[in-house]
XYZ file of C-alpha atoms in Angstrom:
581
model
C 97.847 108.642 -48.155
C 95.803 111.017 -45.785
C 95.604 109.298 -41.895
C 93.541 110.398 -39.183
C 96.479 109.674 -37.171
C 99.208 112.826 -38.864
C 99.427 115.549 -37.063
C 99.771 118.145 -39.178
C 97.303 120.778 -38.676
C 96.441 121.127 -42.428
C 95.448 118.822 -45.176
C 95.638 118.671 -49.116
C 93.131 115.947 -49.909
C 93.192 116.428 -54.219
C 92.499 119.887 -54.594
C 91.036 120.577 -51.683
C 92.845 122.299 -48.571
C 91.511 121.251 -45.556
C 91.890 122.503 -41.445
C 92.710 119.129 -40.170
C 89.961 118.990 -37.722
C 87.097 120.059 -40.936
C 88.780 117.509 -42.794
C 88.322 114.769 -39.943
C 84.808 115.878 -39.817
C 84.281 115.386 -43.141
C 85.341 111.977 -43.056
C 83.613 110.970 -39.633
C 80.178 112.103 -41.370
C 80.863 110.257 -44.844
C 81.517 106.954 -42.694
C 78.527 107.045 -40.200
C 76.379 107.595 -43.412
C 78.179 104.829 -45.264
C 77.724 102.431 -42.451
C 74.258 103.697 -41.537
C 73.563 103.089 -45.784
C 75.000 99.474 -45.595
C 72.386 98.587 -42.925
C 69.910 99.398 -45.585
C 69.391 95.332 -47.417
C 69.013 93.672 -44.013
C 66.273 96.425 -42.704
C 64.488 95.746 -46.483
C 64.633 92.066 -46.047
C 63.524 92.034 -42.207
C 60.403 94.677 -43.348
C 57.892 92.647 -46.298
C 56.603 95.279 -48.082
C 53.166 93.445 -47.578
C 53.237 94.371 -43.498
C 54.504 98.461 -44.538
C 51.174 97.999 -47.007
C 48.724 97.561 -44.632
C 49.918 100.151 -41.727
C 50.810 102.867 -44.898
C 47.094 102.001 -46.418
C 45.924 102.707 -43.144
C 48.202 106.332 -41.704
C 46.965 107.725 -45.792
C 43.650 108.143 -47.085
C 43.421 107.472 -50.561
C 44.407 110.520 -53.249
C 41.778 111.986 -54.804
C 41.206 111.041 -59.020
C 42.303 114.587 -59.932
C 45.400 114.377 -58.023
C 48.388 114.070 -60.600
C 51.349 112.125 -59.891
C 52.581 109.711 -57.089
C 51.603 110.738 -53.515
C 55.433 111.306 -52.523
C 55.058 111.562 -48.743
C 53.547 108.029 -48.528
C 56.566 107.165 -50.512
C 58.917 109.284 -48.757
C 57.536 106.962 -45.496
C 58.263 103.398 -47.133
C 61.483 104.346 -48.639
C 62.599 105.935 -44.591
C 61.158 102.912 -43.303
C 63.381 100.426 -44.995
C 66.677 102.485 -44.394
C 68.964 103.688 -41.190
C 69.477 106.726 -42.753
C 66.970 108.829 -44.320
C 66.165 112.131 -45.648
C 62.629 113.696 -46.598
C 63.582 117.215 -48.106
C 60.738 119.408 -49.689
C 59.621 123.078 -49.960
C 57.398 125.450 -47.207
C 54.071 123.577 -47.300
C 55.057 120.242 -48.560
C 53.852 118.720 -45.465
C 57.646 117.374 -43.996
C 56.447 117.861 -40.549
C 53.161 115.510 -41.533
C 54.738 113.019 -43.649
C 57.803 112.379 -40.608
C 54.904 111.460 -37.917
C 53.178 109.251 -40.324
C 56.275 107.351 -40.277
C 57.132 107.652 -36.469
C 53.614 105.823 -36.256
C 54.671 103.692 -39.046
C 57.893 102.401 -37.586
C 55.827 101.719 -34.238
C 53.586 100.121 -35.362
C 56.140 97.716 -37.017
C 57.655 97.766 -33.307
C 54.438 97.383 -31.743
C 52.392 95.173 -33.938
C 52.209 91.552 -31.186
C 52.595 89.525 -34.970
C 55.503 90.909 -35.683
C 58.968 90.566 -34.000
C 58.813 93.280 -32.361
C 56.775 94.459 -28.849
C 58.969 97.349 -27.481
C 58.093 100.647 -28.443
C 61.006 102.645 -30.122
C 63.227 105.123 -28.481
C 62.315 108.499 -30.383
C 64.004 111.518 -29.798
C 62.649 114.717 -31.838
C 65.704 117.810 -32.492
C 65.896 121.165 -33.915
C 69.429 123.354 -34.273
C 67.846 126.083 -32.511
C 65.330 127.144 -29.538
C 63.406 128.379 -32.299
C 63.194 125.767 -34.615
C 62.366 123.468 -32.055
C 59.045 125.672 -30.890
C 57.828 125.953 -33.816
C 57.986 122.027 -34.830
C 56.866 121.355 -30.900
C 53.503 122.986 -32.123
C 52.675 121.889 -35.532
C 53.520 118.117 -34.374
C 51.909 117.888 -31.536
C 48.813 118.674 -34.077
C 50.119 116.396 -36.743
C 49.584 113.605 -33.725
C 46.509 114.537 -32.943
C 45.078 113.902 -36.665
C 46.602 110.821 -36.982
C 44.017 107.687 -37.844
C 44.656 106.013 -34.843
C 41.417 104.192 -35.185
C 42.418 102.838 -38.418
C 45.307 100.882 -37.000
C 43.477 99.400 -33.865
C 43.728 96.254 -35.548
C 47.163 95.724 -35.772
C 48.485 97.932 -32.563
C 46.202 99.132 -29.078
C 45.908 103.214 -30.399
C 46.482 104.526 -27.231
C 50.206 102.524 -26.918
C 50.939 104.261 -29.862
C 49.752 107.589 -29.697
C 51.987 107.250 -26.522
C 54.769 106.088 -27.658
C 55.371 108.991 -30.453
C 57.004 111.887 -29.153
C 55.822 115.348 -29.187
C 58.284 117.144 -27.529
C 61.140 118.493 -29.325
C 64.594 119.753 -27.830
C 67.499 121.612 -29.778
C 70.289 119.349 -30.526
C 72.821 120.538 -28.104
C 70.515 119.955 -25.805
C 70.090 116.321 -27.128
C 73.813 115.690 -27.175
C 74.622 117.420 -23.730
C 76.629 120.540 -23.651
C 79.734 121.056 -21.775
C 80.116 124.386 -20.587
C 83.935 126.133 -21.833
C 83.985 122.762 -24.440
C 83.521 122.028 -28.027
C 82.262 118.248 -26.844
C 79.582 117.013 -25.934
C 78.295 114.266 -23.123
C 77.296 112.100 -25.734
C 79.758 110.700 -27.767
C 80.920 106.893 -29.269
C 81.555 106.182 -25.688
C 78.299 107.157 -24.227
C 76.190 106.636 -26.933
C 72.607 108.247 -26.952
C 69.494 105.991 -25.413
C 67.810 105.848 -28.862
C 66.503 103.968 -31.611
C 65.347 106.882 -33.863
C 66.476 110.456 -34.184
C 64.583 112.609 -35.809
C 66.130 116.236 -36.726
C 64.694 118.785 -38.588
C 65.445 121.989 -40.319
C 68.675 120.199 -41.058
C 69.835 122.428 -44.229
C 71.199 124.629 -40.310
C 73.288 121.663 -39.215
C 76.874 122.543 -40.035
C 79.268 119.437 -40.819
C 80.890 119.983 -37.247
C 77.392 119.122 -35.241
C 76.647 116.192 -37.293
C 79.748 114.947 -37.174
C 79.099 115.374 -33.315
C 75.346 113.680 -34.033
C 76.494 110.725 -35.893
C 79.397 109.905 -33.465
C 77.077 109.662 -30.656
C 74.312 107.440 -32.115
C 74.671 104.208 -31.448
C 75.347 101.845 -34.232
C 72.071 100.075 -34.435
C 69.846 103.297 -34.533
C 68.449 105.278 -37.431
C 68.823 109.077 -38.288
C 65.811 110.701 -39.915
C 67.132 114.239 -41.431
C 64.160 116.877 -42.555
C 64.571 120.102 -44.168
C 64.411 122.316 -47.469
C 67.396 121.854 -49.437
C 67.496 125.193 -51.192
C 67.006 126.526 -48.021
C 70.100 128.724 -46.795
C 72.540 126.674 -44.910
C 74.282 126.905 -42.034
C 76.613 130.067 -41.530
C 78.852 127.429 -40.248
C 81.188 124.961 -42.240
C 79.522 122.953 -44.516
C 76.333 122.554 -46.312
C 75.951 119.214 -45.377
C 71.698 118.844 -46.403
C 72.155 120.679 -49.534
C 75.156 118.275 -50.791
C 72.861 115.345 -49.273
C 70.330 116.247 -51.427
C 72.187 116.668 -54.766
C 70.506 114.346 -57.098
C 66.886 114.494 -55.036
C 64.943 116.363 -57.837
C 65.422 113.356 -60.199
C 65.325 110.691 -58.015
C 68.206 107.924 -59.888
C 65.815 105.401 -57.753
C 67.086 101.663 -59.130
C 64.547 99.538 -60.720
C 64.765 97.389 -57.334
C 63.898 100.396 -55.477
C 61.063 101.196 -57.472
C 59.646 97.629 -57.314
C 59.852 97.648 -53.453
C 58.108 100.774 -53.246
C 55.205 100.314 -55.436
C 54.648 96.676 -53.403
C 55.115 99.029 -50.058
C 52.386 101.819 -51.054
C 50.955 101.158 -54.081
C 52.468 104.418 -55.628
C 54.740 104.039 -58.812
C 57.474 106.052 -59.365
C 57.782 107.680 -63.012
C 60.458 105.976 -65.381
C 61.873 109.517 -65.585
C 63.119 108.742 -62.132
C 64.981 105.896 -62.489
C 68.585 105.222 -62.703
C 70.186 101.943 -63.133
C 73.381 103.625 -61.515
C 71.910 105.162 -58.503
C 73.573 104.863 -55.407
C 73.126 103.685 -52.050
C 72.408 107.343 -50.980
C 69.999 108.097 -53.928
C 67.756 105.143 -52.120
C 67.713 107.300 -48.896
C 66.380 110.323 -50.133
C 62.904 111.432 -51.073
C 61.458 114.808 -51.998
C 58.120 116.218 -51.458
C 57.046 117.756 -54.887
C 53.466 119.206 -54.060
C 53.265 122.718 -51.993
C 49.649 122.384 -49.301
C 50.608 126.171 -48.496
C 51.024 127.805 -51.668
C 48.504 127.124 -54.697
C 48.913 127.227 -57.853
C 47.698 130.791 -58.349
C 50.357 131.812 -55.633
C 52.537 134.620 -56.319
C 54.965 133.643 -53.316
C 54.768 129.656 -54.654
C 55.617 131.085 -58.500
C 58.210 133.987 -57.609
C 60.135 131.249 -55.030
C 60.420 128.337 -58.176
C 61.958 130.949 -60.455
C 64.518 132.120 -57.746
C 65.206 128.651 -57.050
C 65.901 128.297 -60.686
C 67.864 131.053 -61.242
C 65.096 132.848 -63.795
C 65.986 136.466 -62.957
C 64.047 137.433 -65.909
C 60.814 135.802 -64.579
C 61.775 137.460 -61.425
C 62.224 141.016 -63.044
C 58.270 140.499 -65.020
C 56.788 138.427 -62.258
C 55.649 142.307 -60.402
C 53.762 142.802 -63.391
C 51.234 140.162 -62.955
C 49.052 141.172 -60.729
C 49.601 138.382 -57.742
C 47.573 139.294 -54.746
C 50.100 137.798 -52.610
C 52.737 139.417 -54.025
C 53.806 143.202 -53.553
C 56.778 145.576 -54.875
C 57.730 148.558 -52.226
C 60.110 151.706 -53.451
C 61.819 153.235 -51.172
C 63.235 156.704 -52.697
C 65.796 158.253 -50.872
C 65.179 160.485 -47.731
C 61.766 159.664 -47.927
C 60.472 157.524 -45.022
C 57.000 157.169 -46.065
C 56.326 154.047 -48.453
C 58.892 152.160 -45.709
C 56.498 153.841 -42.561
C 53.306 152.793 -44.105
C 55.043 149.124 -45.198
C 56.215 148.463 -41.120
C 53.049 150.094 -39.120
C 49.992 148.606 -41.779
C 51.625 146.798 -44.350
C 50.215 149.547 -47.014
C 52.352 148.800 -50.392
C 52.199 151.585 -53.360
C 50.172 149.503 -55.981
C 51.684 152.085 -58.711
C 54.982 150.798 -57.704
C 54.256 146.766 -58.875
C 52.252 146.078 -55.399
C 49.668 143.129 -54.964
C 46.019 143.700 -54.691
C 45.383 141.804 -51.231
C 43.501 144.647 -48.979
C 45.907 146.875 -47.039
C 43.776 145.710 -43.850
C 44.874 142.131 -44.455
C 48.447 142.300 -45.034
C 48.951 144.247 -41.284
C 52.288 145.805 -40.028
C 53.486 146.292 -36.857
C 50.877 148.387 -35.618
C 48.687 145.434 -35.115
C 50.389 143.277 -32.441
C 51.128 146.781 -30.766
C 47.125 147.810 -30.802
C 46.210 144.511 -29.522
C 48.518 144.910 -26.509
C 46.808 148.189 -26.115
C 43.204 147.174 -26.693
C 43.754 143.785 -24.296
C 45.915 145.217 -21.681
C 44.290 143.734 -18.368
C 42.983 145.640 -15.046
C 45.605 146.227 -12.332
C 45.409 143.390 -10.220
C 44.641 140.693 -13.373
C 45.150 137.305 -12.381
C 47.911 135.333 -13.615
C 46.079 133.124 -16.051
C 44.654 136.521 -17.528
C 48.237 137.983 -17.946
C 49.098 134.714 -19.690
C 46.310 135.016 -22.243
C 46.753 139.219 -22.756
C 50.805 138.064 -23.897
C 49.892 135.274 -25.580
C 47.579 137.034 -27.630
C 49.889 139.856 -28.436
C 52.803 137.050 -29.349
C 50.811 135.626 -32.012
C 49.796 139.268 -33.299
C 53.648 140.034 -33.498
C 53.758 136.555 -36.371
C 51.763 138.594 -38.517
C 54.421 140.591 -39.492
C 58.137 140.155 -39.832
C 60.952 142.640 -41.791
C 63.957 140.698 -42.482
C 66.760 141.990 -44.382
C 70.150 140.689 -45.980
C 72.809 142.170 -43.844
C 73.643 143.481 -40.162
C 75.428 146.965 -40.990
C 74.656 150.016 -43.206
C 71.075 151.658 -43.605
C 69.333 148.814 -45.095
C 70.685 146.361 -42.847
C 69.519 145.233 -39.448
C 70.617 147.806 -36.860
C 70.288 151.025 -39.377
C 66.327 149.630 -39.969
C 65.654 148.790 -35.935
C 66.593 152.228 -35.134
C 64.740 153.339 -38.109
C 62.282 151.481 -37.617
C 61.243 152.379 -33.728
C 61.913 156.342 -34.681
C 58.955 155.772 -37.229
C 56.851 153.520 -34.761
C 57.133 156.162 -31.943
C 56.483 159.216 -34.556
C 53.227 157.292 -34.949
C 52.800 156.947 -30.959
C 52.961 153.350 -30.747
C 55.333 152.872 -28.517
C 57.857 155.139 -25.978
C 61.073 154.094 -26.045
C 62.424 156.308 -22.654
C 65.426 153.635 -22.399
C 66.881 150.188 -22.919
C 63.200 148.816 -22.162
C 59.986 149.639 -22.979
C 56.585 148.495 -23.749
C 56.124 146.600 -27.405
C 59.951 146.346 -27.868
C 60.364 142.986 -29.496
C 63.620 141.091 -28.779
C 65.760 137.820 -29.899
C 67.700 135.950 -28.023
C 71.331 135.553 -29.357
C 72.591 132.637 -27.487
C 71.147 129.594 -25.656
C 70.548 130.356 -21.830
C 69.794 126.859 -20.468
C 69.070 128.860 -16.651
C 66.270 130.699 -18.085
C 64.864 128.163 -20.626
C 65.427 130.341 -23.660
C 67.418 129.039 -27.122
C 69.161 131.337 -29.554
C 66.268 132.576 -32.268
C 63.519 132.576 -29.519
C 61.720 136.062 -29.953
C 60.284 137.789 -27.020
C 57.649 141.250 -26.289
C 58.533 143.517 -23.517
C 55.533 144.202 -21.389
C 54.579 146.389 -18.377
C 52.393 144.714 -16.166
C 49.566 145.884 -14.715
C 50.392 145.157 -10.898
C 47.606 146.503 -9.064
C 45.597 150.040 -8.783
C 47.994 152.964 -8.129
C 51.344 151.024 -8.442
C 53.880 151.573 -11.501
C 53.494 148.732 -13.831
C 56.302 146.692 -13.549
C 58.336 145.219 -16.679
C 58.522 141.759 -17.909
C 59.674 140.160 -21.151
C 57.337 137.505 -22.105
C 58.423 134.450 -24.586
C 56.740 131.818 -26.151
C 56.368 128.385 -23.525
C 57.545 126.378 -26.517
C 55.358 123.537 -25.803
C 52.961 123.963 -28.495
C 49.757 124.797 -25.778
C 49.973 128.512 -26.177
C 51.609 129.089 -22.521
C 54.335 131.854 -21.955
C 57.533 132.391 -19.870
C 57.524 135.495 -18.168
C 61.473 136.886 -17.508
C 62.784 140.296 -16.021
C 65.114 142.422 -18.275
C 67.895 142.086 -15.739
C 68.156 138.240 -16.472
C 68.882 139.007 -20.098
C 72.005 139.042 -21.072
C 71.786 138.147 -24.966
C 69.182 140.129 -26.498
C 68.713 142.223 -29.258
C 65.713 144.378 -30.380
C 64.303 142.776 -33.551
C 61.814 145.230 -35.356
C 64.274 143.959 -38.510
C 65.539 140.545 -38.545
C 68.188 139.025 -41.049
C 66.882 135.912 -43.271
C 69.795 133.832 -41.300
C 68.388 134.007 -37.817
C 64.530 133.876 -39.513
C 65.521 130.326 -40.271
C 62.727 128.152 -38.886
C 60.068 130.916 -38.437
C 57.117 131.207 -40.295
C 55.091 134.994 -40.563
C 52.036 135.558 -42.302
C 53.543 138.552 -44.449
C 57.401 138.496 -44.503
C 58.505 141.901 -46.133
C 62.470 141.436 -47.455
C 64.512 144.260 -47.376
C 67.255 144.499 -49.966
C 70.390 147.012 -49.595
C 71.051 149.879 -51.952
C 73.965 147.904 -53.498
C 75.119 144.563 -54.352
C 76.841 142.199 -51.343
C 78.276 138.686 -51.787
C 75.924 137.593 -48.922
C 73.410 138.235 -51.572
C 72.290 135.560 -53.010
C 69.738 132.970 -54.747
C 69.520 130.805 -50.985
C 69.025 134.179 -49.136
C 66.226 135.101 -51.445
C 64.474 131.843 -51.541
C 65.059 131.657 -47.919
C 63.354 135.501 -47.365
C 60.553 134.970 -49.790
C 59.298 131.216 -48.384
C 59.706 133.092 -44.591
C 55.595 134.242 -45.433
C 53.055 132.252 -45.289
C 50.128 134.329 -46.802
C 51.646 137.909 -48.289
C 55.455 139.139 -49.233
C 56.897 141.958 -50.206
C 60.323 143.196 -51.668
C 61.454 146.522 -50.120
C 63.868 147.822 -52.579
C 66.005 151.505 -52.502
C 64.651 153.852 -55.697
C 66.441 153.254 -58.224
C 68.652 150.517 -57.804
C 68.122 146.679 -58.555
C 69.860 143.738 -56.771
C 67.768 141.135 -56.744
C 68.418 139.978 -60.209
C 72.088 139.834 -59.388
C 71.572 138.027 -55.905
C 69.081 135.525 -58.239
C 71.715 134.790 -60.351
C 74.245 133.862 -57.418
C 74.888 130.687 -55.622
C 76.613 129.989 -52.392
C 80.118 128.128 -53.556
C 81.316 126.039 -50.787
C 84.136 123.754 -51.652
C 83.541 119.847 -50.105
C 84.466 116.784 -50.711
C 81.643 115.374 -48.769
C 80.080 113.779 -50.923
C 82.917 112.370 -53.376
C 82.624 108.765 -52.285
C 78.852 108.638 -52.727
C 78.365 110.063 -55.754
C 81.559 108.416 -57.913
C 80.008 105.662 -59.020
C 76.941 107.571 -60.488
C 79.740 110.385 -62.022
């Protein structure tokens, strides 16, 4: 028998060979779900469904009659509410980020609500793995509060108690746990638990079993852990795949009868008999899945080409150019000639003879349009402030429009062979004039959190020269994204940046949690084990509007990379899964 007390540095747990410490973490994270799972009955039984009714009837407006099938993120609320731990997985689009503040103003209303047994407001703490996930959820949720029916509760809770008391602010999770510089631990721990009642973390498929190991030993016993993310999403580059094993069973649901009796009472929404699964287990209960895509329609080339990925269909992938998507767009790149790849990065031009989509040229946009609009907006010398502010903000947002991301670091299709590449072609074209380290338009990403300066590893910044006053040299700045979802910006010198790197190309990995309104993928001239059906999926869902496949003449990867899965040995999820096996 395996104790946490040996001492031997390596384990054989069955067939699995284990570092001690990955082992330990393994079984740390099993038993704070398990106990979090157990709470599950007594949080049912103190929660009628009849009370979760009347506050869900109220945070969701009734589905239309041509809407098919249950509305899943009214029941991915109920079945959160009545659990400690919880998961609401779904693709881009399936409105995670929408359903997860319905039920923050759910659970406080419950809190809230003077007939109830509650009256405190809950302790809510919102977390992202990196600087960049976390900006990007700070702004869509702030929103997501905003259009919440406050109103529509007055009668059970005062709305502006409980527009206060749900957070908008989110913070990366070391920041949440409390780093300690030259140390793998954290300031938060079992003996100094975290002040909360709810944690909320999303783009989880990122968290590698070491942090949440880290997150479950410091929450205290009595609060719950919400986890949101994409299962088929990449995971982390880390140890562990700890969402994606989570998630194993969420496409069919194995919800118990019981469960599906509770729910329909709770929302009115019944679960298809397809779904259930006398067998289930306590972890099948926790976990709902958002099935319906508000991003991509049905006539979406991006929505279609990222289901057959996900299912491995590299033969729909192959014929999928063919059919004319206007979202959708096929790039050649022959050999030695840098033309189709110049007129893909400055304007987003795609050879239609080559399988491209038929979305106007002028629509898709390259790179040349966030470096025109810092040309075209550039303020007087002497601008104010504010007007600085507004010039870089402006150009930030430009710079989403457009993203090249690629599969691997080294070699001419990976990310340092395209960003030199890449600026060569940009300055050819005079739009920009790279004289050194620094210059004008040169887009950069941070490579490691710098808690002096504010900035989180992910967070993309735009070197500027400022426009000081009449007759003086323009002096340089970097400016980044506030973060605080009201379009501000943090303004740092070069000199103060020690963990950059220039980002014309950036790889899927470190894309995790961004969002671009055409996402081109660049695949390498020949097959890599890092290629595979994740990294695709991961790539193509990146782009929000338009996407295109950059692929060398002659030579075709992305069938192979469909038909490949990342294989990571766990035994994670053994005990929660053996009685449904």
């Amino acid at each position: 028998k395996i104790s946490a007390q040996d001492s031997t540095p390596l384990v054989l747990a069955g067939n699995r060979f284990y570092l001690r410490r990955y082992w330990q973490y393994e079984q740390d994270v099993r038993a704070g779900i398990e106990a979090r799972l157990a709470r599950g009955p007594r949080l049912e039984a103190a929660l009628p469904a009849a009370a979760a009714r009347a506050a869900l009837d109220a945070l969701f407006t009734p589905r239309s009659a041509s809407a098919k099938g249950a509305d899943w993120q009214k029941l991915a609320c109920a079945l959160a509410a009545r659990s400690a731990f919880s998961i609401i997985t779904g693709g881009p689009g399936t409105g995670k980020t929408t359903t997860v503040v319905k039920l923050l103003a759910l659970l406080q209303t419950l809190a809230l609500d003077p007939d109830g047994a509650g009256g405190r407001p809950l302790r809510i703490r919102l977390a992202a793995p990196t600087g960049k996930a976390a900006a990007r959820l700070n702004e869509s949720i702030a929103g997501a509060v905003e259009r919440l029916p406050f109103d529509a509760l007055a009668q059970r809770v005062d709305p502006a108690a409980l527009r206060n008391a749900i957070p908008t602010v989110v913070t990366t999770l070391h920041r949440v746990l409390g780093t300690r510089p030259g140390s793998r631990r954290f300031r938060h721990d079992a003996g100094n638990p975290l002040p909360v009642d709810v944690l909320v973390i999303d783009e989880a498929s990122m968290v590698d079993l070491e942090m949440m190991a880290a997150v479950l030993d410091a929450l205290p016993s009595n609060a719950r852990l919400i986890l949101l993310g994409d299962k088929d999403q990449l995971a982390s580059v880390e140890a562990g795949a700890v969402l994606g094993e989570l998630c194993e069973r969420a496409r069919d649901g194995h919800y118990t009868e019981a469960t599906r009796a509770w729910l329909e009472a709770a929302t009115g929404e019944r679960i298809d008999a397809a779904m259930l699964d006398a067998h289930g287990t306590p972890l099948d209960q926790a976990v709902a899945m958002l099935r319906e895509s508000h991003r991509f329609a049905s006539e979406s080339g991006i929505g279609a080409l990222a289901e057959l990925v996900n299912a491995g269909d590299a033969t729909g992938v192959a014929k999928i150019w063919t059919r004319g998507y206007a979202d959708l767009a096929r790039l050649i790149c022959p050999a030695g000639d840098d033309a189709p790849l110049r007129a893909l990065i400055t304007d987003g031009v795609v050879n239609e003879e080559a399988g491209g989509g038929s979305a106007p040229a002028a629509q898709r946009r390259g790179y040349r349009h966030y470096l025109q609009t810092m040309r075209e907006l550039r303020p007087d010398p002497g601008a104010t402030p504010e007007a600085l502010a507004k010039w870089a903000s402006a150009v930030l947002q430009a710079h989403t429009q457009f993203q090249l991301l690629c599969a691997l670091r080294r070699g001419t299709w990976g990310v340092e062979g395209l960003n030199r590449r890449v600026a060569r072609l940009l300055q050819e074209d005079g739009l920009i004039d790279p004289l050194g380290d620094w210059y004008a338009g040169r887009p950069v990403l941070v490579t490691h959190n710098d808690y002096e300066l504010g900035l989180m590893n992910g967070d993309i910044g735009i070197a500027f020269d400022l426009p000081v006053e009449a007759g003086a040299p323009p002096v340089l700045r970097v400016a980044f994204p506030s973060g605080d979802g009201a379009g501000g910006v943090k303004w740092v010198s070069p000199s103060r940046l020690q963990g950059v790197e220039t980002v014309f190309a950036l790889t899927v990995h470190k894309s995790q949690g961004s969002e671009f309104t055409h996402a081109a993928l660049v695949l390498p001239d020949t097959y890599s084990p890092i290629l595979t059906r994740e990294l695709v999926y991961t790539g193509i869902t990146r782009a929000r509007t338009w996407f295109t496949l950059a692929v060398p003449e002659g030579r075709s990867v992305l069938e192979r990379a469909v038909c490949a899965r990342v294989q990571r040995a766990s035994g994670l999820m053994a005990a929660l899964f053996d009685e449904a096996r």
